[in-house]
Amino acid sequence: MTDKEIKTLPLVFEQRKGLKKPPRHLADLSADERVVAAEALGEPAYRVKQVATHYFGRLVNDPAEMTDLPAASRDRIVGELLPTLLNPIRTLEADKGTTRKTLWRLFDGALVESVLMRYPERATICVSSQAGCGMACPFCATGQGGLQRNMSTAEIIDQVVDGARAMARGEIPGGPGRLSNVVFMGMGEPMANYKAVIGAIRRMVDPSPDGLGMSARNITLSTVGLVPRIRQLTEEGIPVTLALSLHAPDDELRNELVPINTRWSVHEAVEAAWDYARKTKRRVSIEYAMIKDINDQAWRADLLGDVLQSYGDWGWVHVNLIPLNPTPGSKWTASRPEDEDEFVRRLIAKGIPTTVRDTRGSDIDGACGQLAAVDS
Ligand code: SAH
């Protein structure tokens, strides 16, 4: 598909907006709903289990490979339970093929992206949870386009299944492997699409054939800090890793960088994250994009250290600094290396474990905050 054609896709989306929901898919269904779905298909309940074993267990979605299903009704059953949700429009590769960004068109023309990153010891898929995003953070490309719509549980899961399949089939250099990690750091604010996101997380951690059997601790949910949702997640009983996109330790600057801060302050967001760590025993991650001369001053490092320290030093938190990735039309750039070093040094001096994220895929606009799902 040419760039020009891709540009016209959002128009198709506009025309269809609000017409209907994404097709219902096996991954959207609870155990009870699966039984109902089998009945509706006029099939025995175990039929749905067979399809689930193919999809979640073997990562297969082609009816031709499902030879245990009756040949005559195979296409119909699979068409009903595994409708195509993601249509690949374009794939870009970086890091010798170990980073792969895919642009997907959804059933209504909405566009989203996901990024698969293979490292020596793990493979991570960065998934989108919404088409667009309503949070309007000025340094993030996704935030500039506004929210189009929430994605369904299955639209989220299918990105993970696609990544797992690519790994299993050896499509990524390094031989066949396993997808180990999922990060909700693609397009969208996952906490603003809470129900579908929790459904997707459940499908990821449920053992086969009900789900992908992944470890909850290898799933990271990144949020701008919708405090009531963080509290709800704390009660959910799924120990995923929580990442809070803080980006400033003071309300004055955070109001500008993460506009939702005018609703829930630095203090409220950090307290909810701390409470999450306390109750789940999972160390939370504070995300901090390093923006030159905006939020990278030494005094802000000290203030960030003090804010986090005020909740105790029992290892409840670590800071992940992200060198700002450039986005179109933004006047901001990444911090100078010496300022970044000083920032790290000061946080560590206050006893806060701090790392600098290796940003993969910036040359294919696939890095944090660069996903815009337009011709890039
Ligand atoms: N909406 C969620 C998840 C998506 S963004 C959230 O905000 O947490 C994933 C991470 O990338 C967030 O920490 C986000 O603040 C960060 N990010 C956004 N734009 C960026 C940019 N241009 N450079 C570096 N990081 C960016």
JSON list of N, CA, C and O in Angstrom, two decimals, residues 127-171:
[
{"chain": "A", "resi": 127, "resn": "VAL", "atom": "N", "xyz": [2.19, -3.27, 22.69]},
{"chain": "A", "resi": 127, "resn": "VAL", "atom": "CA", "xyz": [0.87, -3.30, 22.05]},
{"chain": "A", "resi": 127, "resn": "VAL", "atom": "C", "xyz": [0.10, -1.98, 22.24]},
{"chain": "A", "resi": 127, "resn": "VAL", "atom": "O", "xyz": [0.31, -1.24, 23.20]},
{"chain": "A", "resi": 128, "resn": "SER", "atom": "N", "xyz": [-0.81, -1.74, 21.32]},
{"chain": "A", "resi": 128, "resn": "SER", "atom": "CA", "xyz": [-1.73, -0.61, 21.42]},
{"chain": "A", "resi": 128, "resn": "SER", "atom": "C", "xyz": [-3.01, -1.09, 22.10]},
{"chain": "A", "resi": 128, "resn": "SER", "atom": "O", "xyz": [-3.43, -2.24, 21.92]},
{"chain": "A", "resi": 129, "resn": "SER", "atom": "N", "xyz": [-3.63, -0.18, 22.87]},
{"chain": "A", "resi": 129, "resn": "SER", "atom": "CA", "xyz": [-4.89, -0.50, 23.52]},
{"chain": "A", "resi": 129, "resn": "SER", "atom": "C", "xyz": [-6.02, 0.40, 23.05]},
{"chain": "A", "resi": 129, "resn": "SER", "atom": "O", "xyz": [-7.19, 0.14, 23.34]},
{"chain": "A", "resi": 130, "resn": "GLN", "atom": "N", "xyz": [-5.67, 1.46, 22.35]},
{"chain": "A", "resi": 130, "resn": "GLN", "atom": "CA", "xyz": [-6.68, 2.35, 21.77]},
{"chain": "A", "resi": 130, "resn": "GLN", "atom": "C", "xyz": [-6.18, 2.80, 20.40]},
{"chain": "A", "resi": 130, "resn": "GLN", "atom": "O", "xyz": [-4.97, 2.88, 20.18]},
{"chain": "A", "resi": 131, "resn": "ALA", "atom": "N", "xyz": [-7.12, 3.09, 19.49]},
{"chain": "A", "resi": 131, "resn": "ALA", "atom": "CA", "xyz": [-6.73, 3.76, 18.26]},
{"chain": "A", "resi": 131, "resn": "ALA", "atom": "C", "xyz": [-6.67, 5.24, 18.61]},
{"chain": "A", "resi": 131, "resn": "ALA", "atom": "O", "xyz": [-7.68, 5.84, 18.95]},
{"chain": "A", "resi": 132, "resn": "GLY", "atom": "N", "xyz": [-5.45, 5.80, 18.58]},
{"chain": "A", "resi": 132, "resn": "GLY", "atom": "CA", "xyz": [-5.25, 7.16, 19.05]},
{"chain": "A", "resi": 132, "resn": "GLY", "atom": "C", "xyz": [-5.16, 7.19, 20.56]},
{"chain": "A", "resi": 132, "resn": "GLY", "atom": "O", "xyz": [-5.03, 6.15, 21.21]},
{"chain": "A", "resi": 133, "resn": "CYS", "atom": "N", "xyz": [-5.24, 8.39, 21.12]},
{"chain": "A", "resi": 133, "resn": "CYS", "atom": "CA", "xyz": [-5.16, 8.54, 22.58]},
{"chain": "A", "resi": 133, "resn": "CYS", "atom": "C", "xyz": [-5.75, 9.89, 22.95]},
{"chain": "A", "resi": 133, "resn": "CYS", "atom": "O", "xyz": [-5.56, 10.87, 22.24]},
{"chain": "A", "resi": 134, "resn": "GLY", "atom": "N", "xyz": [-6.47, 9.92, 24.05]},
{"chain": "A", "resi": 134, "resn": "GLY", "atom": "CA", "xyz": [-7.13, 11.16, 24.46]},
{"chain": "A", "resi": 134, "resn": "GLY", "atom": "C", "xyz": [-6.37, 11.95, 25.51]},
{"chain": "A", "resi": 134, "resn": "GLY", "atom": "O", "xyz": [-6.88, 12.95, 26.01]},
{"chain": "A", "resi": 135, "resn": "MET", "atom": "N", "xyz": [-5.16, 11.51, 25.85]},
{"chain": "A", "resi": 135, "resn": "MET", "atom": "CA", "xyz": [-4.46, 12.13, 26.98]},
{"chain": "A", "resi": 135, "resn": "MET", "atom": "C", "xyz": [-3.68, 13.39, 26.62]},
{"chain": "A", "resi": 135, "resn": "MET", "atom": "O", "xyz": [-3.29, 14.15, 27.50]},
{"chain": "A", "resi": 136, "resn": "ALA", "atom": "N", "xyz": [-3.42, 13.59, 25.32]},
{"chain": "A", "resi": 136, "resn": "ALA", "atom": "CA", "xyz": [-2.87, 14.85, 24.82]},
{"chain": "A", "resi": 136, "resn": "ALA", "atom": "C", "xyz": [-1.54, 15.28, 25.42]},
{"chain": "A", "resi": 136, "resn": "ALA", "atom": "O", "xyz": [-1.27, 16.47, 25.57]},
{"chain": "A", "resi": 137, "resn": "CYS", "atom": "N", "xyz": [-0.68, 14.34, 25.76]},
{"chain": "A", "resi": 137, "resn": "CYS", "atom": "CA", "xyz": [0.66, 14.72, 26.24]},
{"chain": "A", "resi": 137, "resn": "CYS", "atom": "C", "xyz": [1.42, 15.36, 25.07]},
{"chain": "A", "resi": 137, "resn": "CYS", "atom": "O", "xyz": [1.53, 14.74, 24.00]},
{"chain": "A", "resi": 138, "resn": "PRO", "atom": "N", "xyz": [1.92, 16.59, 25.24]},
{"chain": "A", "resi": 138, "resn": "PRO", "atom": "CA", "xyz": [2.44, 17.32, 24.09]},
{"chain": "A", "resi": 138, "resn": "PRO", "atom": "C", "xyz": [3.71, 16.76, 23.46]},
{"chain": "A", "resi": 138, "resn": "PRO", "atom": "O", "xyz": [4.03, 17.09, 22.33]},
{"chain": "A", "resi": 139, "resn": "PHE", "atom": "N", "xyz": [4.42, 15.87, 24.17]},
{"chain": "A", "resi": 139, "resn": "PHE", "atom": "CA", "xyz": [5.67, 15.32, 23.62]},
{"chain": "A", "resi": 139, "resn": "PHE", "atom": "C", "xyz": [5.46, 13.98, 22.94]},
{"chain": "A", "resi": 139, "resn": "PHE", "atom": "O", "xyz": [6.41, 13.37, 22.45]},
{"chain": "A", "resi": 140, "resn": "CYS", "atom": "N", "xyz": [4.22, 13.48, 22.93]},
{"chain": "A", "resi": 140, "resn": "CYS", "atom": "CA", "xyz": [3.93, 12.15, 22.38]},
{"chain": "A", "resi": 140, "resn": "CYS", "atom": "C", "xyz": [3.17, 12.28, 21.08]},
{"chain": "A", "resi": 140, "resn": "CYS", "atom": "O", "xyz": [2.15, 12.98, 21.01]},
{"chain": "A", "resi": 141, "resn": "ALA", "atom": "N", "xyz": [3.64, 11.58, 20.06]},
{"chain": "A", "resi": 141, "resn": "ALA", "atom": "CA", "xyz": [3.01, 11.69, 18.74]},
{"chain": "A", "resi": 141, "resn": "ALA", "atom": "C", "xyz": [1.56, 11.18, 18.77]},
{"chain": "A", "resi": 141, "resn": "ALA", "atom": "O", "xyz": [0.68, 11.78, 18.15]},
{"chain": "A", "resi": 142, "resn": "THR", "atom": "N", "xyz": [1.33, 10.10, 19.50]},
{"chain": "A", "resi": 142, "resn": "THR", "atom": "CA", "xyz": [-0.03, 9.54, 19.52]},
{"chain": "A", "resi": 142, "resn": "THR", "atom": "C", "xyz": [-1.01, 10.56, 20.10]},
{"chain": "A", "resi": 142, "resn": "THR", "atom": "O", "xyz": [-2.15, 10.69, 19.64]},
{"chain": "A", "resi": 143, "resn": "GLY", "atom": "N", "xyz": [-0.55, 11.28, 21.13]},
{"chain": "A", "resi": 143, "resn": "GLY", "atom": "CA", "xyz": [-1.42, 12.23, 21.82]},
{"chain": "A", "resi": 143, "resn": "GLY", "atom": "C", "xyz": [-1.87, 13.38, 20.94]},
{"chain": "A", "resi": 143, "resn": "GLY", "atom": "O", "xyz": [-2.88, 14.03, 21.24]},
{"chain": "A", "resi": 144, "resn": "GLN", "atom": "N", "xyz": [-1.15, 13.63, 19.84]},
{"chain": "A", "resi": 144, "resn": "GLN", "atom": "CA", "xyz": [-1.48, 14.78, 19.01]},
{"chain": "A", "resi": 144, "resn": "GLN", "atom": "C", "xyz": [-2.72, 14.54, 18.15]},
{"chain": "A", "resi": 144, "resn": "GLN", "atom": "O", "xyz": [-3.39, 15.49, 17.74]},
{"chain": "A", "resi": 145, "resn": "GLY", "atom": "N", "xyz": [-3.01, 13.27, 17.87]},
{"chain": "A", "resi": 145, "resn": "GLY", "atom": "CA", "xyz": [-4.13, 12.98, 16.96]},
{"chain": "A", "resi": 145, "resn": "GLY", "atom": "C", "xyz": [-5.46, 12.79, 17.66]},
{"chain": "A", "resi": 145, "resn": "GLY", "atom": "O", "xyz": [-6.49, 12.64, 17.01]},
{"chain": "A", "resi": 146, "resn": "GLY", "atom": "N", "xyz": [-5.47, 12.77, 18.98]},
{"chain": "A", "resi": 146, "resn": "GLY", "atom": "CA", "xyz": [-6.72, 12.55, 19.71]},
{"chain": "A", "resi": 146, "resn": "GLY", "atom": "C", "xyz": [-7.12, 11.08, 19.70]},
{"chain": "A", "resi": 146, "resn": "GLY", "atom": "O", "xyz": [-6.45, 10.23, 19.10]},
{"chain": "A", "resi": 147, "resn": "LEU", "atom": "N", "xyz": [-8.22, 10.81, 20.38]},
{"chain": "A", "resi": 147, "resn": "LEU", "atom": "CA", "xyz": [-8.71, 9.43, 20.49]},
{"chain": "A", "resi": 147, "resn": "LEU", "atom": "C", "xyz": [-9.67, 9.11, 19.37]},
{"chain": "A", "resi": 147, "resn": "LEU", "atom": "O", "xyz": [-10.57, 9.91, 19.08]},
{"chain": "A", "resi": 148, "resn": "GLN", "atom": "N", "xyz": [-9.47, 7.95, 18.73]},
{"chain": "A", "resi": 148, "resn": "GLN", "atom": "CA", "xyz": [-10.46, 7.50, 17.76]},
{"chain": "A", "resi": 148, "resn": "GLN", "atom": "C", "xyz": [-11.44, 6.55, 18.45]},
{"chain": "A", "resi": 148, "resn": "GLN", "atom": "O", "xyz": [-12.61, 6.84, 18.54]},
{"chain": "A", "resi": 149, "resn": "ARG", "atom": "N", "xyz": [-10.89, 5.46, 18.97]},
{"chain": "A", "resi": 149, "resn": "ARG", "atom": "CA", "xyz": [-11.79, 4.58, 19.73]},
{"chain": "A", "resi": 149, "resn": "ARG", "atom": "C", "xyz": [-10.99, 3.60, 20.59]},
{"chain": "A", "resi": 149, "resn": "ARG", "atom": "O", "xyz": [-9.81, 3.39, 20.39]},
{"chain": "A", "resi": 150, "resn": "ASN", "atom": "N", "xyz": [-11.69, 2.98, 21.52]},
{"chain": "A", "resi": 150, "resn": "ASN", "atom": "CA", "xyz": [-11.11, 1.90, 22.31]},
{"chain": "A", "resi": 150, "resn": "ASN", "atom": "C", "xyz": [-10.98, 0.66, 21.44]},
{"chain": "A", "resi": 150, "resn": "ASN", "atom": "O", "xyz": [-11.80, 0.42, 20.55]},
{"chain": "A", "resi": 151, "resn": "MET", "atom": "N", "xyz": [-9.98, -0.15, 21.73]},
{"chain": "A", "resi": 151, "resn": "MET", "atom": "CA", "xyz": [-9.86, -1.44, 21.05]},
{"chain": "A", "resi": 151, "resn": "MET", "atom": "C", "xyz": [-10.54, -2.52, 21.90]},
{"chain": "A", "resi": 151, "resn": "MET", "atom": "O", "xyz": [-10.65, -2.37, 23.12]},
{"chain": "A", "resi": 152, "resn": "SER", "atom": "N", "xyz": [-10.96, -3.58, 21.25]},
{"chain": "A", "resi": 152, "resn": "SER", "atom": "CA", "xyz": [-11.58, -4.70, 21.98]},
{"chain": "A", "resi": 152, "resn": "SER", "atom": "C", "xyz": [-10.49, -5.59, 22.58]},
{"chain": "A", "resi": 152, "resn": "SER", "atom": "O", "xyz": [-9.32, -5.52, 22.18]},
{"chain": "A", "resi": 153, "resn": "THR", "atom": "N", "xyz": [-10.90, -6.43, 23.52]},
{"chain": "A", "resi": 153, "resn": "THR", "atom": "CA", "xyz": [-9.96, -7.39, 24.11]},
{"chain": "A", "resi": 153, "resn": "THR", "atom": "C", "xyz": [-9.25, -8.20, 23.02]},
{"chain": "A", "resi": 153, "resn": "THR", "atom": "O", "xyz": [-8.03, -8.34, 23.04]},
{"chain": "A", "resi": 154, "resn": "ALA", "atom": "N", "xyz": [-10.02, -8.71, 22.08]},
{"chain": "A", "resi": 154, "resn": "ALA", "atom": "CA", "xyz": [-9.41, -9.57, 21.05]},
{"chain": "A", "resi": 154, "resn": "ALA", "atom": "C", "xyz": [-8.50, -8.77, 20.12]},
{"chain": "A", "resi": 154, "resn": "ALA", "atom": "O", "xyz": [-7.48, -9.30, 19.64]},
{"chain": "A", "resi": 155, "resn": "GLU", "atom": "N", "xyz": [-8.83, -7.50, 19.86]},
{"chain": "A", "resi": 155, "resn": "GLU", "atom": "CA", "xyz": [-7.93, -6.70, 19.02]},
{"chain": "A", "resi": 155, "resn": "GLU", "atom": "C", "xyz": [-6.59, -6.49, 19.73]},
{"chain": "A", "resi": 155, "resn": "GLU", "atom": "O", "xyz": [-5.54, -6.39, 19.08]},
{"chain": "A", "resi": 156, "resn": "ILE", "atom": "N", "xyz": [-6.63, -6.43, 21.04]},
{"chain": "A", "resi": 156, "resn": "ILE", "atom": "CA", "xyz": [-5.38, -6.29, 21.80]},
{"chain": "A", "resi": 156, "resn": "ILE", "atom": "C", "xyz": [-4.62, -7.62, 21.79]},
{"chain": "A", "resi": 156, "resn": "ILE", "atom": "O", "xyz": [-3.43, -7.69, 21.49]},
{"chain": "A", "resi": 157, "resn": "ILE", "atom": "N", "xyz": [-5.35, -8.70, 22.13]},
{"chain": "A", "resi": 157, "resn": "ILE", "atom": "CA", "xyz": [-4.73, -10.03, 22.20]},
{"chain": "A", "resi": 157, "resn": "ILE", "atom": "C", "xyz": [-4.13, -10.46, 20.86]},
{"chain": "A", "resi": 157, "resn": "ILE", "atom": "O", "xyz": [-3.08, -11.08, 20.80]},
{"chain": "A", "resi": 158, "resn": "ASP", "atom": "N", "xyz": [-4.81, -10.14, 19.78]},
{"chain": "A", "resi": 158, "resn": "ASP", "atom": "CA", "xyz": [-4.34, -10.62, 18.48]},
{"chain": "A", "resi": 158, "resn": "ASP", "atom": "C", "xyz": [-2.97, -10.03, 18.13]},
{"chain": "A", "resi": 158, "resn": "ASP", "atom": "O", "xyz": [-2.19, -10.66, 17.42]},
{"chain": "A", "resi": 159, "resn": "GLN", "atom": "N", "xyz": [-2.66, -8.83, 18.64]},
{"chain": "A", "resi": 159, "resn": "GLN", "atom": "CA", "xyz": [-1.31, -8.28, 18.45]},
{"chain": "A", "resi": 159, "resn": "GLN", "atom": "C", "xyz": [-0.28, -9.16, 19.14]},
{"chain": "A", "resi": 159, "resn": "GLN", "atom": "O", "xyz": [0.82, -9.40, 18.64]},
{"chain": "A", "resi": 160, "resn": "VAL", "atom": "N", "xyz": [-0.65, -9.66, 20.34]},
{"chain": "A", "resi": 160, "resn": "VAL", "atom": "CA", "xyz": [0.26, -10.50, 21.12]},
{"chain": "A", "resi": 160, "resn": "VAL", "atom": "C", "xyz": [0.43, -11.85, 20.42]},
{"chain": "A", "resi": 160, "resn": "VAL", "atom": "O", "xyz": [1.55, -12.36, 20.28]},
{"chain": "A", "resi": 161, "resn": "VAL", "atom": "N", "xyz": [-0.70, -12.42, 19.97]},
{"chain": "A", "resi": 161, "resn": "VAL", "atom": "CA", "xyz": [-0.64, -13.72, 19.30]},
{"chain": "A", "resi": 161, "resn": "VAL", "atom": "C", "xyz": [0.19, -13.61, 18.02]},
{"chain": "A", "resi": 161, "resn": "VAL", "atom": "O", "xyz": [1.01, -14.48, 17.73]},
{"chain": "A", "resi": 162, "resn": "ASP", "atom": "N", "xyz": [0.03, -12.52, 17.30]},
{"chain": "A", "resi": 162, "resn": "ASP", "atom": "CA", "xyz": [0.83, -12.34, 16.09]},
{"chain": "A", "resi": 162, "resn": "ASP", "atom": "C", "xyz": [2.33, -12.30, 16.43]},
{"chain": "A", "resi": 162, "resn": "ASP", "atom": "O", "xyz": [3.14, -12.92, 15.74]},
{"chain": "A", "resi": 163, "resn": "GLY", "atom": "N", "xyz": [2.67, -11.58, 17.49]},
{"chain": "A", "resi": 163, "resn": "GLY", "atom": "CA", "xyz": [4.08, -11.51, 17.89]},
{"chain": "A", "resi": 163, "resn": "GLY", "atom": "C", "xyz": [4.60, -12.86, 18.34]},
{"chain": "A", "resi": 163, "resn": "GLY", "atom": "O", "xyz": [5.72, -13.26, 18.00]},
{"chain": "A", "resi": 164, "resn": "ALA", "atom": "N", "xyz": [3.78, -13.58, 19.10]},
{"chain": "A", "resi": 164, "resn": "ALA", "atom": "CA", "xyz": [4.19, -14.91, 19.58]},
{"chain": "A", "resi": 164, "resn": "ALA", "atom": "C", "xyz": [4.38, -15.87, 18.40]},
{"chain": "A", "resi": 164, "resn": "ALA", "atom": "O", "xyz": [5.31, -16.68, 18.39]},
{"chain": "A", "resi": 165, "resn": "ARG", "atom": "N", "xyz": [3.52, -15.73, 17.41]},
{"chain": "A", "resi": 165, "resn": "ARG", "atom": "CA", "xyz": [3.61, -16.59, 16.22]},
{"chain": "A", "resi": 165, "resn": "ARG", "atom": "C", "xyz": [4.89, -16.29, 15.44]},
{"chain": "A", "resi": 165, "resn": "ARG", "atom": "O", "xyz": [5.61, -17.19, 15.01]},
{"chain": "A", "resi": 166, "resn": "ALA", "atom": "N", "xyz": [5.18, -15.00, 15.28]},
{"chain": "A", "resi": 166, "resn": "ALA", "atom": "CA", "xyz": [6.40, -14.60, 14.56]},
{"chain": "A", "resi": 166, "resn": "ALA", "atom": "C", "xyz": [7.63, -15.17, 15.25]},
{"chain": "A", "resi": 166, "resn": "ALA", "atom": "O", "xyz": [8.57, -15.66, 14.60]},
{"chain": "A", "resi": 167, "resn": "MET", "atom": "N", "xyz": [7.62, -15.14, 16.58]},
{"chain": "A", "resi": 167, "resn": "MET", "atom": "CA", "xyz": [8.74, -15.71, 17.34]},
{"chain": "A", "resi": 167, "resn": "MET", "atom": "C", "xyz": [8.79, -17.22, 17.18]},
{"chain": "A", "resi": 167, "resn": "MET", "atom": "O", "xyz": [9.85, -17.79, 16.90]},
{"chain": "A", "resi": 168, "resn": "ALA", "atom": "N", "xyz": [7.65, -17.88, 17.34]},
{"chain": "A", "resi": 168, "resn": "ALA", "atom": "CA", "xyz": [7.61, -19.35, 17.30]},
{"chain": "A", "resi": 168, "resn": "ALA", "atom": "C", "xyz": [8.05, -19.87, 15.94]},
{"chain": "A", "resi": 168, "resn": "ALA", "atom": "O", "xyz": [8.69, -20.91, 15.84]},
{"chain": "A", "resi": 169, "resn": "ARG", "atom": "N", "xyz": [7.70, -19.13, 14.89]},
{"chain": "A", "resi": 169, "resn": "ARG", "atom": "CA", "xyz": [8.01, -19.60, 13.54]},
{"chain": "A", "resi": 169, "resn": "ARG", "atom": "C", "xyz": [9.39, -19.17, 13.06]},
{"chain": "A", "resi": 169, "resn": "ARG", "atom": "O", "xyz": [9.74, -19.36, 11.90]},
{"chain": "A", "resi": 170, "resn": "GLY", "atom": "N", "xyz": [10.14, -18.54, 13.94]},
{"chain": "A", "resi": 170, "resn": "GLY", "atom": "CA", "xyz": [11.50, -18.15, 13.57]},
{"chain": "A", "resi": 170, "resn": "GLY", "atom": "C", "xyz": [11.57, -17.02, 12.55]},
{"chain": "A", "resi": 170, "resn": "GLY", "atom": "O", "xyz": [12.54, -16.90, 11.82]},
{"chain": "A", "resi": 171, "resn": "GLU", "atom": "N", "xyz": [10.51, -16.16, 12.52]},
{"chain": "A", "resi": 171, "resn": "GLU", "atom": "CA", "xyz": [10.53, -15.05, 11.56]},
{"chain": "A", "resi": 171, "resn": "GLU", "atom": "C", "xyz": [11.48, -13.94, 11.98]},
{"chain": "A", "resi": 171, "resn": "GLU", "atom": "O", "xyz": [11.84, -13.09, 11.18]}
]
